[in-house]
């Protein structure tokens, strides 16, 4: 048998096998979840009053240049949209001895609030994505053989959102909301409330 005839025979056998498989293929795919159940690793008590939350979005423009090499050959520029939220809270568990002082006649409460703090940003992965990316030829070839690492974009987005939260009115809003909440609660119990600076 010649080499050409052998190749033709192999293709005929493969075609026949595919035809048979298509005829007897199950009508629908099934998915079996063999995952283990979630395990509770730890429990902790919280004394934080989450008083405000902010939603943020930032577009990162990150460029990696290679010295002395044209951008068409090596380098990368990425536009990444990062979206996330930040909570502002007051830790009521850190109220000091002078944080809640009852007057001798039992009618007035002096309230000194702890300073509000910001949680770490919670990046929304379903709304954070690479908007556009330009790569040099070398980077394009690398992307074919290895998965590009996008973790650095998420970390950069998280840092930008954290900075935006610090510059926003979120901390002041949390302080005001906590003051209103505690004042209303204490007044409903019949106390006069005097709020002192923290």
Tab-separated table of N, CA and C in Angstrom, residues 18 21 59 61 185:
chain	number	residue	atom	x	y	z
A	18	UNK	N	-16.299	9.310	13.373
A	18	UNK	CA	-17.038	10.522	13.731
A	18	UNK	C	-18.522	10.384	13.390
A	21	UNK	N	-20.105	8.211	16.017
A	21	UNK	CA	-20.216	8.948	17.278
A	21	UNK	C	-21.385	9.925	17.237
A	59	UNK	N	-11.018	54.352	35.385
A	59	UNK	CA	-10.430	53.787	34.171
A	59	UNK	C	-8.921	53.937	34.284
A	61	UNK	N	-5.136	53.598	32.848
A	61	UNK	CA	-4.392	53.620	31.584
A	61	UNK	C	-2.947	53.261	31.931
A	185	UNK	N	-31.444	57.043	69.132
A	185	UNK	CA	-31.685	55.898	70.008
A	185	UNK	C	-31.702	56.327	71.471
